[in-house]
Coordinates of N, CA and C in Angstrom, one line a residue:
M12 N 102.1 68.4 114.3 CA 101.7 69.8 114.3 C 100.3 69.9 113.6
P13 N 99.5 70.8 114.1 CA 98.2 71.0 113.5 C 98.4 71.4 112.0
T14 N 97.4 71.0 111.2 CA 97.3 71.3 109.8 C 96.2 72.3 109.5
Y15 N 96.5 73.2 108.6 CA 95.5 74.2 108.2 C 95.4 74.2 106.6
V16 N 94.2 74.3 106.2 CA 93.9 74.5 104.7 C 93.5 75.9 104.5
T17 N 94.2 76.6 103.7 CA 93.9 78.0 103.5 C 93.5 78.2 102.0
L18 N 92.3 78.7 101.9 CA 91.6 79.0 100.6 C 91.8 80.5 100.3
M19 N 92.4 80.9 99.2 CA 92.8 82.3 99.0 C 92.1 82.7 97.6
T20 N 91.7 84.0 97.7 CA 91.3 84.7 96.5 C 92.2 85.9 96.3
W21 N 92.5 86.2 95.0 CA 93.3 87.3 94.8 C 92.5 88.6 94.9
T22 N 93.1 89.6 95.5 CA 92.6 91.0 95.5 C 92.8 91.6 94.2
D23 N 92.3 92.8 94.0 CA 92.6 93.6 92.7 C 94.2 93.7 92.5
Q24 N 94.8 94.0 93.6 CA 96.3 94.1 93.6 C 96.9 92.8 93.2
G25 N 96.5 91.7 93.8 CA 97.0 90.4 93.5 C 96.9 89.9 92.1
I26 N 95.7 90.2 91.5 CA 95.5 89.8 90.1 C 96.3 90.7 89.2
R27 N 96.4 91.9 89.5 CA 97.3 92.8 88.6 C 98.7 92.3 88.6
N28 N 99.1 91.7 89.7 CA 100.5 91.2 89.8 C 100.6 89.7 89.7
Y29 N 99.7 89.1 88.9 CA 99.7 87.6 88.8 C 101.0 87.0 88.4
K30 N 101.8 87.7 87.6 CA 103.0 87.1 87.1 C 104.0 86.8 88.3
D31 N 103.8 87.5 89.4 CA 104.7 87.3 90.6 C 104.2 86.2 91.6
T32 N 103.1 85.6 91.2 CA 102.4 84.7 92.2 C 103.3 83.5 92.7
A33 N 104.1 82.9 91.8 CA 105.0 81.9 92.3 C 106.1 82.4 93.2
K34 N 106.6 83.6 92.9 CA 107.6 84.2 93.7 C 107.0 84.6 95.1
R35 N 105.8 85.0 95.1 CA 105.1 85.4 96.4 C 104.9 84.1 97.2
A36 N 104.7 83.0 96.6 CA 104.5 81.7 97.3 C 105.8 81.4 98.0
G37 N 106.9 81.6 97.4 CA 108.2 81.4 98.0 C 108.4 82.3 99.2
T38 N 108.0 83.6 99.1 CA 108.1 84.5 100.2 C 107.2 84.1 101.4
F39 N 106.0 83.6 101.0 CA 105.1 83.1 102.1 C 105.8 81.9 102.8
D40 N 106.4 81.0 102.0 CA 107.0 79.8 102.6 C 108.1 80.3 103.6
S41 N 108.9 81.3 103.2 CA 110.0 81.8 104.0 C 109.5 82.4 105.3
A42 N 108.4 83.2 105.2 CA 107.8 83.8 106.3 C 107.2 82.7 107.3
L43 N 106.6 81.7 106.8 CA 106.2 80.6 107.6 C 107.3 80.0 108.4
Q44 N 108.4 79.7 107.7 CA 109.5 79.0 108.4 C 110.1 79.9 109.5
K45 N 110.1 81.2 109.3 CA 110.6 82.1 110.4 C 109.7 82.0 111.6
L46 N 108.4 81.7 111.4 CA 107.5 81.6 112.6 C 107.4 80.1 113.1
G47 N 108.2 79.2 112.6 CA 108.2 77.8 113.0 C 107.1 77.0 112.4
A48 N 106.5 77.5 111.3 CA 105.5 76.8 110.5 C 106.1 76.3 109.2
K49 N 105.2 75.6 108.5 CA 105.7 75.0 107.2 C 104.7 74.9 106.1
L50 N 105.0 75.3 104.9 CA 104.1 75.2 103.8 C 104.3 73.8 103.2
L51 N 103.3 73.0 103.4 CA 103.3 71.6 102.9 C 103.1 71.5 101.4
S52 N 102.2 72.3 100.9 CA 101.9 72.3 99.5 C 101.1 73.5 99.2
I53 N 101.1 73.9 97.9 CA 100.4 75.1 97.4 C 99.9 74.7 96.0
Y54 N 98.7 75.1 95.7 CA 98.0 74.8 94.4 C 97.4 76.1 93.9
W55 N 97.5 76.3 92.6 CA 96.7 77.4 92.0 C 95.6 76.7 91.4
T56 N 94.4 77.2 91.6 CA 93.1 76.5 91.3 C 92.2 77.4 90.4
V57 N 91.3 76.7 89.8 CA 90.2 77.3 88.9 C 88.9 77.1 89.7
G58 N 88.2 78.1 89.8 CA 86.9 78.1 90.5 C 86.8 79.2 91.5
P59 N 86.1 79.1 92.6 CA 85.9 80.2 93.5 C 87.1 80.7 94.3
Y60 N 88.2 79.8 94.3 CA 89.4 80.2 95.0 C 90.5 80.1 94.0
D61 N 91.5 81.0 94.1 CA 92.6 81.1 93.2 C 93.8 80.3 93.7
V62 N 94.0 80.2 94.9 CA 95.1 79.5 95.5 C 94.7 78.7 96.7
V63 N 95.2 77.5 96.9 CA 94.9 76.7 98.1 C 96.3 76.3 98.7
A64 N 96.5 76.6 100.0 CA 97.7 76.2 100.6 C 97.4 75.3 101.8
I65 N 98.3 74.3 102.0 CA 98.3 73.4 103.1 C 99.5 73.7 104.0
V66 N 99.2 74.1 105.2 CA 100.2 74.6 106.1 C 100.2 73.8 107.4
E67 N 101.3 73.6 108.0 CA 101.5 73.1 109.4 C 102.0 74.2 110.2
A68 N 101.4 74.4 111.4 CA 101.9 75.3 112.4 C 101.8 74.7 113.8
P69 N 102.7 75.2 114.7 CA 102.7 74.6 116.0 C 101.4 74.8 116.8
D70 N 100.7 75.9 116.5 CA 99.5 76.2 117.2 C 98.7 77.2 116.4
D71 N 97.4 77.4 116.9 CA 96.5 78.4 116.2 C 97.1 79.8 116.1
E72 N 97.7 80.2 117.2 CA 98.3 81.6 117.3 C 99.3 81.8 116.2
T73 N 100.2 80.8 116.0 CA 101.2 80.9 115.0 C 100.6 80.9 113.6
A74 N 99.6 80.1 113.4 CA 98.9 80.1 112.1 C 98.2 81.4 111.8
A75 N 97.6 82.0 112.8 CA 96.9 83.3 112.7 C 97.9 84.4 112.4
A76 N 99.1 84.4 113.1 CA 100.1 85.4 112.8 C 100.6 85.3 111.4
A77 N 100.8 84.1 110.9 CA 101.3 83.9 109.5 C 100.3 84.4 108.5
L78 N 99.0 84.1 108.8 CA 97.9 84.6 107.8 C 97.7 86.1 107.9
L79 N 97.9 86.7 109.1 CA 97.8 88.1 109.2 C 98.9 88.8 108.4
Q80 N 100.1 88.2 108.4 CA 101.2 88.7 107.6 C 100.9 88.6 106.2
L81 N 100.4 87.4 105.8 CA 100.1 87.2 104.4 C 99.0 88.2 103.9
G82 N 97.9 88.3 104.6 CA 96.8 89.2 104.2 C 97.3 90.7 104.2
G83 N 98.2 91.0 105.1 CA 98.7 92.4 105.2 C 99.4 92.9 104.0
V84 N 100.0 92.0 103.2 CA 100.7 92.3 102.0 C 99.7 92.9 101.0
G85 N 98.5 92.4 101.0 CA 97.4 92.9 100.1 C 97.1 92.2 98.9
N86 N 97.8 91.0 98.6 CA 97.5 90.3 97.4 C 96.4 89.3 97.4
V87 N 96.1 88.8 98.6 CA 95.0 87.8 98.8 C 94.2 88.1 100.0
R88 N 93.0 87.5 99.9 CA 92.1 87.4 101.1 C 92.0 85.9 101.3
S89 N 91.9 85.5 102.6 CA 92.0 84.1 102.9 C 90.9 83.6 103.8
T90 N 90.5 82.3 103.7 CA 89.7 81.6 104.6 C 90.5 80.4 105.0
T91 N 90.6 80.2 106.3 CA 91.5 79.1 106.8 C 90.6 78.1 107.6
L92 N 90.9 76.8 107.3 CA 90.2 75.7 108.0 C 91.2 74.9 108.8
R93 N 90.9 74.6 110.0 CA 91.8 73.6 110.8 C 91.4 72.3 110.3
A94 N 92.4 71.5 109.8 CA 92.2 70.2 109.3 C 92.7 69.1 110.3
F95 N 91.9 68.0 110.4 CA 92.3 66.9 111.3 C 92.6 65.7 110.4
G96 N 93.8 65.1 110.7 CA 94.2 63.9 110.0 C 93.4 62.7 110.6
R97 N 93.7 61.5 110.0 CA 93.0 60.3 110.5 C 93.2 60.0 112.0
E98 N 94.5 60.0 112.4 CA 94.8 59.7 113.8 C 94.2 60.7 114.7
E99 N 94.2 62.0 114.4 CA 93.5 63.0 115.2 C 92.1 62.8 115.3
T100 N 91.5 62.4 114.2 CA 90.0 62.2 114.1 C 89.7 60.9 115.0
E101 N 90.5 59.9 115.0 CA 90.3 58.7 115.8 C 90.3 59.1 117.3
R102 N 91.3 60.0 117.7 CA 91.4 60.4 119.1 C 90.1 61.2 119.5
I103 N 89.7 62.1 118.5 CA 88.5 62.9 118.8 C 87.3 62.0 119.0
I104 N 87.1 61.0 118.1 CA 86.0 60.1 118.3 C 86.1 59.3 119.5
A105 N 87.3 58.9 119.9 CA 87.4 58.1 121.2 C 87.0 58.9 122.4
K106 N 87.0 60.2 122.3 CA 86.6 61.0 123.5 C 85.0 61.2 123.6
T107 N 84.3 60.7 122.5 CA 82.9 60.8 122.6 C 82.3 59.6 123.3
A108 N 81.2 59.8 123.9 CA 80.5 58.7 124.7 C 79.7 57.9 123.7
G109 N 79.8 56.6 123.9 CA 79.0 55.7 123.0 C 79.6 55.3 121.8

């Protein structure tokens, strides 16, 4: 399954409710599972992003739906990156000429 790295920052609402952040992560995991996706790992970070999640989803549309649901709750804003593992990268490179 494709992998996605999601970088999140708390909104004003999210930081006011910081004590619930671990519980919200569980809710996010459950929502992903209902869509056929999976939360591989989640980290609370120091720096420009407050939370980083690594997610697997069957396709871009499923990942987008999950992130729309997440953003719609109002606790975070996110930036998501499609990540490629070593085998995927080797297949991509094999498709290039030369």
